[in-house]
mmCIF file with all atom_site columns, C-alpha atoms in Angstrom:
data_model
loop_
_atom_site.group_PDB
_atom_site.id
_atom_site.type_symbol
_atom_site.label_atom_id
_atom_site.label_alt_id
_atom_site.label_comp_id
_atom_site.label_asym_id
_atom_site.label_entity_id
_atom_site.label_seq_id
_atom_site.pdbx_PDB_ins_code
_atom_site.Cartn_x
_atom_site.Cartn_y
_atom_site.Cartn_z
_atom_site.occupancy
_atom_site.B_iso_or_equiv
_atom_site.pdbx_formal_charge
_atom_site.auth_seq_id
_atom_site.auth_comp_id
_atom_site.auth_asym_id
_atom_site.auth_atom_id
_atom_site.pdbx_PDB_model_num
ATOM 1  C CA . UNK A 1 1  ? -8.998  4.152   -1.495 1.00 0.00 ? 148 UNK A CA 1
ATOM 2  C CA . UNK A 1 2  ? -6.255  4.782   1.068  1.00 0.00 ? 149 UNK A CA 1
ATOM 3  C CA . UNK A 1 3  ? -4.990  1.788   2.981  1.00 0.00 ? 150 UNK A CA 1
ATOM 4  C CA . UNK A 1 4  ? -4.625  2.399   6.710  1.00 0.00 ? 151 UNK A CA 1
ATOM 5  C CA . UNK A 1 5  ? -2.598  -0.300  8.387  1.00 0.00 ? 152 UNK A CA 1
ATOM 6  C CA . UNK A 1 6  ? -3.252  -0.104  12.115 1.00 0.00 ? 153 UNK A CA 1
ATOM 7  C CA . UNK A 1 7  ? -2.556  -2.420  15.047 1.00 0.00 ? 154 UNK A CA 1
ATOM 8  C CA . UNK A 1 8  ? -3.091  -2.221  18.779 1.00 0.00 ? 155 UNK A CA 1
ATOM 9  C CA . UNK A 1 9  ? -0.356  -3.112  21.258 1.00 0.00 ? 156 UNK A CA 1
ATOM 10 C CA . UNK A 1 10 ? -0.964  -3.801  24.951 1.00 0.00 ? 157 UNK A CA 1
ATOM 11 C CA . UNK A 1 11 ? 2.032   -2.887  27.066 1.00 0.00 ? 158 UNK A CA 1
ATOM 12 C CA . UNK A 1 12 ? 3.132   -3.450  30.677 1.00 0.00 ? 159 UNK A CA 1
ATOM 13 C CA . UNK A 1 13 ? 2.225   -7.138  30.676 1.00 0.00 ? 160 UNK A CA 1
ATOM 14 C CA . UNK A 1 14 ? -0.968  -9.155  30.500 1.00 0.00 ? 161 UNK A CA 1
ATOM 15 C CA . UNK A 1 15 ? -2.068  -8.979  34.136 1.00 0.00 ? 162 UNK A CA 1
ATOM 16 C CA . UNK A 1 16 ? -3.845  -5.889  35.427 1.00 0.00 ? 163 UNK A CA 1
ATOM 17 C CA . UNK A 1 17 ? -3.713  -4.854  39.075 1.00 0.00 ? 164 UNK A CA 1
ATOM 18 C CA . UNK A 1 18 ? -7.386  -3.835  39.000 1.00 0.00 ? 165 UNK A CA 1
ATOM 19 C CA . UNK A 1 19 ? -10.506 -5.924  38.486 1.00 0.00 ? 166 UNK A CA 1
ATOM 20 C CA . UNK A 1 20 ? -12.858 -3.709  36.501 1.00 0.00 ? 167 UNK A CA 1
ATOM 21 C CA . UNK A 1 21 ? -16.181 -5.394  35.795 1.00 0.00 ? 168 UNK A CA 1
ATOM 22 C CA . UNK A 1 22 ? -16.236 -4.349  32.141 1.00 0.00 ? 169 UNK A CA 1
ATOM 23 C CA . UNK A 1 23 ? -12.771 -5.630  31.227 1.00 0.00 ? 170 UNK A CA 1
ATOM 24 C CA . UNK A 1 24 ? -11.687 -9.103  30.144 1.00 0.00 ? 171 UNK A CA 1
ATOM 25 C CA . UNK A 1 25 ? -7.994  -8.684  31.037 1.00 0.00 ? 172 UNK A CA 1
ATOM 26 C CA . UNK A 1 26 ? -6.934  -11.055 33.844 1.00 0.00 ? 173 UNK A CA 1
ATOM 27 C CA . UNK A 1 27 ? -6.333  -9.312  37.160 1.00 0.00 ? 174 UNK A CA 1
ATOM 28 C CA . UNK A 1 28 ? -3.895  -10.036 39.943 1.00 0.00 ? 175 UNK A CA 1
ATOM 29 C CA . UNK A 1 29 ? -0.388  -9.143  41.037 1.00 0.00 ? 176 UNK A CA 1
ATOM 30 C CA . UNK A 1 30 ? 2.095   -9.132  38.134 1.00 0.00 ? 177 UNK A CA 1
ATOM 31 C CA . UNK A 1 31 ? 5.100   -11.357 38.796 1.00 0.00 ? 178 UNK A CA 1
ATOM 32 C CA . UNK A 1 32 ? 7.674   -9.354  36.850 1.00 0.00 ? 179 UNK A CA 1
ATOM 33 C CA . UNK A 1 33 ? 8.564   -5.692  36.547 1.00 0.00 ? 180 UNK A CA 1
ATOM 34 C CA . UNK A 1 34 ? 7.748   -3.956  33.270 1.00 0.00 ? 181 UNK A CA 1
ATOM 35 C CA . UNK A 1 35 ? 10.199  -4.675  30.444 1.00 0.00 ? 182 UNK A CA 1
ATOM 36 C CA . UNK A 1 36 ? 12.454  -1.626  30.110 1.00 0.00 ? 183 UNK A CA 1
ATOM 37 C CA . UNK A 1 37 ? 13.033  -2.427  26.422 1.00 0.00 ? 184 UNK A CA 1
ATOM 38 C CA . UNK A 1 38 ? 9.337   -2.592  25.568 1.00 0.00 ? 185 UNK A CA 1
ATOM 39 C CA . UNK A 1 39 ? 9.177   0.862   23.917 1.00 0.00 ? 186 UNK A CA 1
ATOM 40 C CA . UNK A 1 40 ? 11.894  -0.107  21.451 1.00 0.00 ? 187 UNK A CA 1
ATOM 41 C CA . UNK A 1 41 ? 10.319  -3.525  20.790 1.00 0.00 ? 188 UNK A CA 1
ATOM 42 C CA . UNK A 1 42 ? 6.868   -2.034  20.133 1.00 0.00 ? 189 UNK A CA 1
ATOM 43 C CA . UNK A 1 43 ? 8.272   0.605   17.753 1.00 0.00 ? 190 UNK A CA 1
ATOM 44 C CA . UNK A 1 44 ? 10.312  -2.041  15.923 1.00 0.00 ? 191 UNK A CA 1
ATOM 45 C CA . UNK A 1 45 ? 7.281   -4.343  15.635 1.00 0.00 ? 192 UNK A CA 1
ATOM 46 C CA . UNK A 1 46 ? 5.159   -1.515  14.217 1.00 0.00 ? 193 UNK A CA 1
ATOM 47 C CA . UNK A 1 47 ? 7.852   -0.765  11.667 1.00 0.00 ? 194 UNK A CA 1
ATOM 48 C CA . UNK A 1 48 ? 8.298   -4.426  10.677 1.00 0.00 ? 195 UNK A CA 1
ATOM 49 C CA . UNK A 1 49 ? 4.530   -4.741  10.233 1.00 0.00 ? 196 UNK A CA 1
ATOM 50 C CA . UNK A 1 50 ? 4.535   -1.683  7.964  1.00 0.00 ? 197 UNK A CA 1
ATOM 51 C CA . UNK A 1 51 ? 1.958   0.101   10.093 1.00 0.00 ? 198 UNK A CA 1
ATOM 52 C CA . UNK A 1 52 ? 0.804   3.605   9.383  1.00 0.00 ? 199 UNK A CA 1
ATOM 53 C CA . UNK A 1 53 ? -0.762  3.915   12.856 1.00 0.00 ? 200 UNK A CA 1
ATOM 54 C CA . UNK A 1 54 ? -0.231  2.088   16.142 1.00 0.00 ? 201 UNK A CA 1
ATOM 55 C CA . UNK A 1 55 ? -2.593  2.240   19.099 1.00 0.00 ? 202 UNK A CA 1
ATOM 56 C CA . UNK A 1 56 ? -0.807  1.613   22.402 1.00 0.00 ? 203 UNK A CA 1
ATOM 57 C CA . UNK A 1 57 ? -2.869  0.651   25.427 1.00 0.00 ? 204 UNK A CA 1
ATOM 58 C CA . UNK A 1 58 ? -1.841  -0.777  28.769 1.00 0.00 ? 205 UNK A CA 1
ATOM 59 C CA . UNK A 1 59 ? -2.909  -2.653  31.834 1.00 0.00 ? 206 UNK A CA 1
ATOM 60 C CA . UNK A 1 60 ? -2.919  -0.771  35.140 1.00 0.00 ? 207 UNK A CA 1
ATOM 61 C CA . UNK A 1 61 ? 0.263   -1.306  37.129 1.00 0.00 ? 208 UNK A CA 1
ATOM 62 C CA . UNK A 1 62 ? -0.608  -0.159  40.644 1.00 0.00 ? 209 UNK A CA 1
ATOM 63 C CA . UNK A 1 63 ? 2.320   -2.295  41.824 1.00 0.00 ? 210 UNK A CA 1
ATOM 64 C CA . UNK A 1 64 ? 4.697   0.323   40.352 1.00 0.00 ? 211 UNK A CA 1
ATOM 65 C CA . UNK A 1 65 ? 5.399   3.606   42.166 1.00 0.00 ? 212 UNK A CA 1
ATOM 66 C CA . UNK A 1 66 ? 4.390   5.622   39.075 1.00 0.00 ? 213 UNK A CA 1
ATOM 67 C CA . UNK A 1 67 ? 1.708   3.165   37.957 1.00 0.00 ? 214 UNK A CA 1
ATOM 68 C CA . UNK A 1 68 ? 3.878   2.310   34.949 1.00 0.00 ? 215 UNK A CA 1
ATOM 69 C CA . UNK A 1 69 ? 3.554   5.848   33.551 1.00 0.00 ? 216 UNK A CA 1
ATOM 70 C CA . UNK A 1 70 ? 7.223   5.993   32.622 1.00 0.00 ? 217 UNK A CA 1
ATOM 71 C CA . UNK A 1 71 ? 6.463   3.396   29.926 1.00 0.00 ? 218 UNK A CA 1
ATOM 72 C CA . UNK A 1 72 ? 3.375   5.090   28.467 1.00 0.00 ? 219 UNK A CA 1
ATOM 73 C CA . UNK A 1 73 ? 3.929   6.691   25.045 1.00 0.00 ? 220 UNK A CA 1
ATOM 74 C CA . UNK A 1 74 ? 2.652   10.118  26.088 1.00 0.00 ? 221 UNK A CA 1
ATOM 75 C CA . UNK A 1 75 ? 5.073   10.275  29.025 1.00 0.00 ? 222 UNK A CA 1
ATOM 76 C CA . UNK A 1 76 ? 8.007   8.266   27.793 1.00 0.00 ? 223 UNK A CA 1
ATOM 77 C CA . UNK A 1 77 ? 10.995  9.721   25.983 1.00 0.00 ? 224 UNK A CA 1
ATOM 78 C CA . UNK A 1 78 ? 11.866  6.088   25.153 1.00 0.00 ? 225 UNK A CA 1
ATOM 79 C CA . UNK A 1 79 ? 8.671   5.691   23.101 1.00 0.00 ? 226 UNK A CA 1
ATOM 80 C CA . UNK A 1 80 ? 9.210   9.023   21.356 1.00 0.00 ? 227 UNK A CA 1
ATOM 81 C CA . UNK A 1 81 ? 12.816  8.152   20.488 1.00 0.00 ? 228 UNK A CA 1
ATOM 82 C CA . UNK A 1 82 ? 11.892  4.645   19.339 1.00 0.00 ? 229 UNK A CA 1
ATOM 83 C CA . UNK A 1 83 ? 9.023   5.976   17.211 1.00 0.00 ? 230 UNK A CA 1
ATOM 84 C CA . UNK A 1 84 ? 11.245  8.559   15.530 1.00 0.00 ? 231 UNK A CA 1
ATOM 85 C CA . UNK A 1 85 ? 13.916  5.941   14.850 1.00 0.00 ? 232 UNK A CA 1
ATOM 86 C CA . UNK A 1 86 ? 11.334  3.567   13.355 1.00 0.00 ? 233 UNK A CA 1
ATOM 87 C CA . UNK A 1 87 ? 9.906   6.326   11.136 1.00 0.00 ? 234 UNK A CA 1
ATOM 88 C CA . UNK A 1 88 ? 13.326  7.362   9.868  1.00 0.00 ? 235 UNK A CA 1
ATOM 89 C CA . UNK A 1 89 ? 14.003  3.790   8.695  1.00 0.00 ? 236 UNK A CA 1
ATOM 90 C CA . UNK A 1 90 ? 10.758  3.678   6.678  1.00 0.00 ? 237 UNK A CA 1
#
């Protein structure tokens, strides 16, 4: 049987700017700006954990002009670069 090592990472902090009734994430106004080095840290953590797959999810960041989109893997060159670097070290 194939072993699939997977983990989920929540990015952009632990406080969401929305208060959805179905979600258990605390809501409010985040105190700090998103960590600009988070893409590299997440990719490095996935590599150190020996993951085959990583699921990246995030809180909503309505306090940011772009909603934090610049940090999301699908829209972030930083995540793509960090992921490629992590893969090349494996």
